[in-house]
Coordinates of C-alpha atoms and ligand atoms in Angstrom, one line a residue:
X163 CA -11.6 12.3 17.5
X164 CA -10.0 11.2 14.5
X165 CA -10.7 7.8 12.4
X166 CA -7.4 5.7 11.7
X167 CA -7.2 2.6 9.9
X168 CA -5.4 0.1 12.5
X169 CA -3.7 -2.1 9.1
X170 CA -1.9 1.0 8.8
X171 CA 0.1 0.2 12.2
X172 CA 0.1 -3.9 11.5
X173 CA 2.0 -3.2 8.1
X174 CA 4.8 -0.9 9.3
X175 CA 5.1 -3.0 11.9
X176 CA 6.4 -6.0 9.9
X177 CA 7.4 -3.7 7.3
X178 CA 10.9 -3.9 8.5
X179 CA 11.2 -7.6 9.0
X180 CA 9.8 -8.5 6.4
X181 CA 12.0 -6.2 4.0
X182 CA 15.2 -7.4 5.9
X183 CA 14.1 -11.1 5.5
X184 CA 14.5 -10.4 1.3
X185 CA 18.0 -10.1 -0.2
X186 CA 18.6 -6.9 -2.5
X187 CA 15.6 -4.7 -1.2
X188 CA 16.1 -1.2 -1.5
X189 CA 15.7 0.4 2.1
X190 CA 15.2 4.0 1.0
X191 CA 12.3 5.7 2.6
X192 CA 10.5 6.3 -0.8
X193 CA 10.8 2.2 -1.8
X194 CA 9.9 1.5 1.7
X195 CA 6.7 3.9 2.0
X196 CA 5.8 2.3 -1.9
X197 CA 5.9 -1.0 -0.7
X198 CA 3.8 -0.3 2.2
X199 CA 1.0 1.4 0.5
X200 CA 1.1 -1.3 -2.0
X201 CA 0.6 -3.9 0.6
X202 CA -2.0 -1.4 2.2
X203 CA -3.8 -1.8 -0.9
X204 CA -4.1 -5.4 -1.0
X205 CA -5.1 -5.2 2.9
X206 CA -8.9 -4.7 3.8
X207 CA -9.5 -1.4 5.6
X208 CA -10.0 -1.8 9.4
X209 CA -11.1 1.8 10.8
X210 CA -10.8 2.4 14.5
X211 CA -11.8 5.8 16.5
X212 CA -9.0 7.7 18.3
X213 CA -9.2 9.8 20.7
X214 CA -6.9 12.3 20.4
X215 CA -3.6 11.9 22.8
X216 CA -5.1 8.7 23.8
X217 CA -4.0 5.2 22.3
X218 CA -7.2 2.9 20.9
X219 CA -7.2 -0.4 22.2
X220 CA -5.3 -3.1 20.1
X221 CA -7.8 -5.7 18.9
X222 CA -5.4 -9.0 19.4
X223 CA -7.6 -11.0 18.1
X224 CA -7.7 -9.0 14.4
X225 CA -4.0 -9.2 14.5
X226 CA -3.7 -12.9 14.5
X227 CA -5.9 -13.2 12.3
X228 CA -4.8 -10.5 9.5
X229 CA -1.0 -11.5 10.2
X230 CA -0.6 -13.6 7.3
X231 CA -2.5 -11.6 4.7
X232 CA 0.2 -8.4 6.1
X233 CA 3.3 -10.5 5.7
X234 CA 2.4 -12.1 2.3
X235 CA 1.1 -8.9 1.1
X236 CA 4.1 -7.3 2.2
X237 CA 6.0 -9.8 0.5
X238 CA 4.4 -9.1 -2.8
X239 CA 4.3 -5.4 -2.6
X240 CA 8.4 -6.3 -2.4
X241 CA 8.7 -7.9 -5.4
X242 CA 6.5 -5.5 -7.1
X243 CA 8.5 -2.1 -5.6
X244 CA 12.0 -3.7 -6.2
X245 CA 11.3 -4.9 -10.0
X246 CA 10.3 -1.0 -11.0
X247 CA 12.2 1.1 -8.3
X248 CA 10.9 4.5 -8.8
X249 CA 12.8 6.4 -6.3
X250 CA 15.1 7.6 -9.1
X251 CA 12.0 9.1 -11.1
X252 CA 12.3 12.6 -9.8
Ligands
ZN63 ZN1 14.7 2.9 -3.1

């Protein structure tokens, strides 16, 4: 059994739209994996139980409901990751 939080799979599921609906935003993986634990961040938590090897449920209903919050937090994580770019820092 393992616990997963399900807005992990709603963000990088519109990660990609949303990122390719925005002019000029770096597509590296390290800009892309900033932005979406920076969205994740502004997200509530919604922890599921997963059976290992098996694949939970999708609650429909949460998605509609979160699907705003996801894309508008996206879309501020965006602005946030491609003011201060830090995948040159290392
Ligand atoms: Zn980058």
């Amino acid at each position: 059994m393992q616990l997963k939080n399900y807005m992990e799979d709603l963000v990088f599921e519109q990660l990609d739209r949303v990122i390719n609906s925005h002019q000029g935003v770096c597509k590296c993986e390290k800009c892309k994996y900033d932005i979406a634990a920076l969205a994740l961040n502004y997200l509530p938590p919604r922890y599921v139980v997963s059976d290992r090897g098996e694949t939970y449920t999708r609650i429909k209903s949460l998605e509609q409901q979160f699907l705003v919050d996801i894309m508008s937090s996206i879309t501020l994580a965006i602005t946030i990751v491609n003011g201060r770019p830090k995948h040159n820092a290392e």
